[in-house]
Coordinates of C-alpha atoms in Angstrom, one line a residue:
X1 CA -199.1 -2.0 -70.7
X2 CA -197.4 -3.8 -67.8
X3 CA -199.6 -4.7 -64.7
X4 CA -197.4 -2.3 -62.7
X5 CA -198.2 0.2 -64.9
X6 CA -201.6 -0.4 -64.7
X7 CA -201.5 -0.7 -60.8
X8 CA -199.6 2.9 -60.9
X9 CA -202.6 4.2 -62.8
X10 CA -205.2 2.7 -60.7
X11 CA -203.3 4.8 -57.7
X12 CA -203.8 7.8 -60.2
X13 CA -207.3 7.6 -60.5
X14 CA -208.0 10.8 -58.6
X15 CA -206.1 12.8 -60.9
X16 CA -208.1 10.9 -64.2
X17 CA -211.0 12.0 -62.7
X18 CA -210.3 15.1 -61.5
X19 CA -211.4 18.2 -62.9
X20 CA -209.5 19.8 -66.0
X21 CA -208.4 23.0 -66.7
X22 CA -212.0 24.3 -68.0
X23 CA -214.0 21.7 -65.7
X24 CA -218.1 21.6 -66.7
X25 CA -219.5 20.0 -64.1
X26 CA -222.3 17.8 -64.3
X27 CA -221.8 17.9 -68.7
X28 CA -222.1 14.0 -69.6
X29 CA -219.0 12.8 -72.6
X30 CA -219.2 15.5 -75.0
X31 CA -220.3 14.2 -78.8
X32 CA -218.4 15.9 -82.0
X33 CA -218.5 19.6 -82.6
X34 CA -217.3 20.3 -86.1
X35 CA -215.0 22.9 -84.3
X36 CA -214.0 20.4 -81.4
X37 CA -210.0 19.1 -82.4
X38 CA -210.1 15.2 -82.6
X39 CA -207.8 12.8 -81.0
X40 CA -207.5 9.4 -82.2
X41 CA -205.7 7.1 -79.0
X42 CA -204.4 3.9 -80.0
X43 CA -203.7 2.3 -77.3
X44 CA -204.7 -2.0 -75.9
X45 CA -205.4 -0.9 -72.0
X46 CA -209.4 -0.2 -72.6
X47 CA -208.8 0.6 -68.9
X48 CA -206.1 3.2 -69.7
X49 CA -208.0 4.7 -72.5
X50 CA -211.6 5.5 -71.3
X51 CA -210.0 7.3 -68.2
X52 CA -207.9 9.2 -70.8
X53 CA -210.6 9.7 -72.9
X54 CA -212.8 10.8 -70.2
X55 CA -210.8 13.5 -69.0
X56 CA -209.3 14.8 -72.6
X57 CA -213.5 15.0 -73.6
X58 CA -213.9 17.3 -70.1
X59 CA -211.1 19.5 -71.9
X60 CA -213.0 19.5 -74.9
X61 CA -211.4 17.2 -77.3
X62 CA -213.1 14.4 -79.4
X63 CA -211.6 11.2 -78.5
X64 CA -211.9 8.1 -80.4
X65 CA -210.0 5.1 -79.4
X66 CA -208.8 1.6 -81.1
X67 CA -207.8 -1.1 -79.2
X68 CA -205.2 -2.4 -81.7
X69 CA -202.6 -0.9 -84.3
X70 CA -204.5 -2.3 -87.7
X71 CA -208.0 -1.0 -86.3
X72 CA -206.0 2.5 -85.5
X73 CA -205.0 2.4 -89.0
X74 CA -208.1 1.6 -91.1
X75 CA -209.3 4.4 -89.0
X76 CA -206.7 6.9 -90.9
X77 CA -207.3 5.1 -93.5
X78 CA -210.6 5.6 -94.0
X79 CA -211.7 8.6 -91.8
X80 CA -215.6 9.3 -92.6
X81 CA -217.8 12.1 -92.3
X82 CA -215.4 14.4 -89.4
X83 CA -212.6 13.9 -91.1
X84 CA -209.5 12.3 -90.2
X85 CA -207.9 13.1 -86.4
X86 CA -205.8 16.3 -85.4
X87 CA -203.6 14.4 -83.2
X88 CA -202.9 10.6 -82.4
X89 CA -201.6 9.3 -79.3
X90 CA -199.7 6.3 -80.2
X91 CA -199.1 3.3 -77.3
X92 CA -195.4 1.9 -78.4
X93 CA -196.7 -1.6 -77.0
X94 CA -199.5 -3.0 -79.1
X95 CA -200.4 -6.5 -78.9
X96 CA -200.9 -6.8 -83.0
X97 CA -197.7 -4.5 -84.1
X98 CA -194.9 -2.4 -83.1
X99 CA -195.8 1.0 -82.2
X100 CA -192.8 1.8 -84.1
X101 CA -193.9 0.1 -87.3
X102 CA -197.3 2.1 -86.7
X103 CA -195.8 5.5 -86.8
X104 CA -193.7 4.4 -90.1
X105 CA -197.0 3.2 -91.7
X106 CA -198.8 6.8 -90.8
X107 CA -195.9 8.8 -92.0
X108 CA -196.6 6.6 -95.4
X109 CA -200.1 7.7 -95.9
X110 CA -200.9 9.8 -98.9
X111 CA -201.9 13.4 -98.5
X112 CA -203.1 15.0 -94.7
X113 CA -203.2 11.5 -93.2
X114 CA -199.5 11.1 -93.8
X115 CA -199.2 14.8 -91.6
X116 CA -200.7 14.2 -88.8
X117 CA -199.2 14.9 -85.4
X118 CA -198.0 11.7 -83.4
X119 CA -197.8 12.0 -80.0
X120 CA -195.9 8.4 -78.5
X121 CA -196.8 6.7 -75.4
X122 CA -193.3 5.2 -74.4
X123 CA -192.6 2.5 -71.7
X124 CA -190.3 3.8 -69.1
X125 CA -188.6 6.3 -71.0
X126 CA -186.6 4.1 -73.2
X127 CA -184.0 6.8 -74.8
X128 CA -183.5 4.1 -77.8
X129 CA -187.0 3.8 -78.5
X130 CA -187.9 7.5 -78.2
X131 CA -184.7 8.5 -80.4
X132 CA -186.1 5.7 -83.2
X133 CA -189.9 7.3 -82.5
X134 CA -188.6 10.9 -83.3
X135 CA -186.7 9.1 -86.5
X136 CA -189.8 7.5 -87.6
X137 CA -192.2 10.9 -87.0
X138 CA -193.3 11.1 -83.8
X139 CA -193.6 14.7 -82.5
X140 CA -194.1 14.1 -79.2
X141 CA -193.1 11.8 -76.5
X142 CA -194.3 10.7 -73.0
X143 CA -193.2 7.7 -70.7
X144 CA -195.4 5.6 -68.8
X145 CA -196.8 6.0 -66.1
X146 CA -197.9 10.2 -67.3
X147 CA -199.9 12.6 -65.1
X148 CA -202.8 13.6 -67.0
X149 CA -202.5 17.3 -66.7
X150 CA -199.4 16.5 -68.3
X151 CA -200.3 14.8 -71.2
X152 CA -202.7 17.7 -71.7
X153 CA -200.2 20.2 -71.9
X154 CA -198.2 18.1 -74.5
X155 CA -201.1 17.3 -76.5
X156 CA -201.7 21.3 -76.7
X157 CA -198.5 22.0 -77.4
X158 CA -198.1 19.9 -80.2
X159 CA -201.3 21.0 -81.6
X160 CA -200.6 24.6 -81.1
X161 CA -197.6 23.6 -83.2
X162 CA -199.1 22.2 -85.9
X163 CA -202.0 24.5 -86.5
X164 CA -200.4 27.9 -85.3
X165 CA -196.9 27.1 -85.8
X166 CA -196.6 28.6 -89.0
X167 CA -194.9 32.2 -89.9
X168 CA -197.4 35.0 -91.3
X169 CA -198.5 34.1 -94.1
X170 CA -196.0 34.8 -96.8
X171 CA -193.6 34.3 -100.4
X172 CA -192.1 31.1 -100.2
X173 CA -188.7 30.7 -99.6
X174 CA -186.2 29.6 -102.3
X175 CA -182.2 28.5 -101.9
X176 CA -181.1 27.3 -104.9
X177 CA -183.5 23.9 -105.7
X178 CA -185.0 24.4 -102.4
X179 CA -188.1 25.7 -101.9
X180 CA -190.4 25.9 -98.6
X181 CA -194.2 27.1 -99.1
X182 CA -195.3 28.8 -96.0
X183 CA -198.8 28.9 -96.9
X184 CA -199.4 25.1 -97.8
X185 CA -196.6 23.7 -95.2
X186 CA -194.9 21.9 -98.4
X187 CA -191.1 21.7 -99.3
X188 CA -189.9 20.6 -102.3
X189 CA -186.2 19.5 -103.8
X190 CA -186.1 20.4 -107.6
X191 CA -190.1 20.0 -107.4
X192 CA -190.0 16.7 -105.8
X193 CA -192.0 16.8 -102.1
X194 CA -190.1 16.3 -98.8
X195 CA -191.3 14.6 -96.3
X196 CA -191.6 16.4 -93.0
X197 CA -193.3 16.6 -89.7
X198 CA -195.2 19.4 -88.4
X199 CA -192.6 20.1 -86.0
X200 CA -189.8 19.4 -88.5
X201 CA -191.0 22.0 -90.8
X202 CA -191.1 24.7 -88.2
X203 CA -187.1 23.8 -86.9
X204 CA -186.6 24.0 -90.9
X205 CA -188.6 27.6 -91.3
X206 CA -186.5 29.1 -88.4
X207 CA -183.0 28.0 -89.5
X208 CA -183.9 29.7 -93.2
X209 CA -185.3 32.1 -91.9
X210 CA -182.0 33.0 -90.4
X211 CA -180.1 32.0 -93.4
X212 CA -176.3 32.7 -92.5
X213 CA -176.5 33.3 -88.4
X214 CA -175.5 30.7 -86.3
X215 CA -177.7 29.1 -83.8
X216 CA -177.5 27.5 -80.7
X217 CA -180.2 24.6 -79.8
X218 CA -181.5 26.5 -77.2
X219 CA -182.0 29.1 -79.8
X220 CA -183.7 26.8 -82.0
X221 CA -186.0 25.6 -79.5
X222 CA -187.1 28.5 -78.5
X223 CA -187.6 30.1 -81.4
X224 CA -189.7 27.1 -82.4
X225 CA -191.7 26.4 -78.5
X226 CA -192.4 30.2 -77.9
X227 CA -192.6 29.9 -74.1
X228 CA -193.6 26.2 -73.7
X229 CA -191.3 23.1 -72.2
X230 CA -190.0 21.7 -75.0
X231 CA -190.1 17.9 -75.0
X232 CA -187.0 16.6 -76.9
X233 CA -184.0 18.7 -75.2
X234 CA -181.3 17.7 -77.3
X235 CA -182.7 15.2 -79.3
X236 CA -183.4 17.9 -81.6
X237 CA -180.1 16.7 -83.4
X238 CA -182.0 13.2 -84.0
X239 CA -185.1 16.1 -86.2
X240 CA -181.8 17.7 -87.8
X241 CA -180.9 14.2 -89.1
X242 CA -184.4 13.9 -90.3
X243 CA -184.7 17.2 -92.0
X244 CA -181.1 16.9 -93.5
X245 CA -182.2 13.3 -95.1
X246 CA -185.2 14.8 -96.8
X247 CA -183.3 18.1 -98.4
X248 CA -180.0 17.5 -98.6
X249 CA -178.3 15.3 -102.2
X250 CA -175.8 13.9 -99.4
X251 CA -177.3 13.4 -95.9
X252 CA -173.8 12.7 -95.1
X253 CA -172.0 15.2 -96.6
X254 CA -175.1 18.1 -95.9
X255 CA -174.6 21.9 -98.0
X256 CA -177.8 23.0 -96.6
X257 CA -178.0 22.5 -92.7
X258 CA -174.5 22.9 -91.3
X259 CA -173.3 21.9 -88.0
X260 CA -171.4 24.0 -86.1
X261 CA -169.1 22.3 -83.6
X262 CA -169.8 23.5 -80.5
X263 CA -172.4 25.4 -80.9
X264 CA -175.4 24.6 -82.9
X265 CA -176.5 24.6 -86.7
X266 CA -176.4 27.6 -89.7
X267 CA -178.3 27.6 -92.8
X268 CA -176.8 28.4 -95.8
X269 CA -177.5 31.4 -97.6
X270 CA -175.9 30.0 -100.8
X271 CA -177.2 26.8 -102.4
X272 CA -177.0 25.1 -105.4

């Protein structure tokens, strides 16, 4: 967090402090409700973070913050009583690690932990460092200085994404060594698990679930967003990549997800 940045957000105070989209006024910092979803904000600007947190609590969220990467971590790590978070909002700068090097270490934790949505805080923009956030995991992005309303909406988004995303439940689907488990979220290459995001697996479900039709990005997105603003724009080929590296023998060389020039991808209905 750069002192302009902080300045910026200092001119924004009015719109921390505002009310939300369900304001309760009067209601001190709300305390955890086993139904309440739970954010986890890693970010080093304590300023930054209890305005943040202050608002996202008025929306009803459960916000806990660390002030540092390895303190965010040991707090996936070792989640206690609630449960790990349903989200993270992830600062890129941290003054102990990379943000990048954060997001790799999440996506390497074992079991839910390794799952969880990553929302990055980016500075400026940065294409680079958003393209090599959405390589790493991340499911979200937003540059700095944010609106708050607008982090919100992401945050909501992503969730509804995560939690709702999936198709009825249903028989998983099968293509040659590939299968994909709608129930549990899990894909597997001749029984060994792929590694996906949330938002991965849902780009994945509605390209087989299409097997053999052709389909533009737009398609893709909004088959995937229903009717919300879609984040990533045509970065979605950077999540292809992603998804092609975990099921495909030759990332390179891909049988599965196909491009088609000009138009978008097609999944194969015949696989090995």
């Amino acid at each position: 967090m750069t002192v302009s940045q902080t300045d910026t957000l200092d001119a924004r105070r009015d719109a921390f402090t505002g009310e939300p989209d369900h304001p309760q006024p009067g209601q001190p910092a709300k305390t955890y409700h086993p139904q309440m979803q739970r954010l986890l904000m890693i970010e080093d600007d304590a300023r930054l973070a209890q305005m943040v947190r202050e608002y996202l609590e008025r929306s009803g969220f459960s916000v806990a913050h660390a002030l540092d990467a390895r303190t965010g971590l040991a707090m996936l790590r070792d989640p206690g009583a609630h449960g790990g978070p349903d989200l993270v909002i992830l600062d890129l700068m941290l003054p102990d690690m990379d943000g990048l090097e954060v997001c790799r270490r999440v996506r390497a934790l074992p079991g839910q932990g390794g799952q969880v949505p990553v929302l990055m805080l980016t500075a400026k923009g940065d294409p680079m460092d958003r393209i090599i956030g959405l390589e790493l995991g991340a499911d979200d992005y937003l540059p700095k200085p944010f609106e708050p309303r607008e982090l919100l909406a992401r945050i909501r988004a992503v969730l509804r994404r995560h939690v709702e995303g999936a198709p009825p439940a249903g028989k998983a689907l099968r293509f040659g060594s590939l299968d994909i488990d709608r129930d549990s979220r899990a894909v597997t290459v001749a029984g060994q698990p792929c590694e996906l995001t949330s938002y991965q697996f849902d780009l994945l479900i509605t390209l087989a679930d299409r097997a053999g039709r052709v389909l533009t990005r737009d398609q893709i997105m909004e088959a995937v967003r229903g009717r919300e603003l879609e984040a990533f724009d045509r970065s979605i080929d950077v999540h292809m990549g992603r998804i092609r590296a975990a099921i495909e023998v030759d990332p390179k060389n891909p049988k599965r997800i196909l491009t088609v020039r000009g138009v978008g991808y097609v999944f194969a209905k015949q696989q090995d």
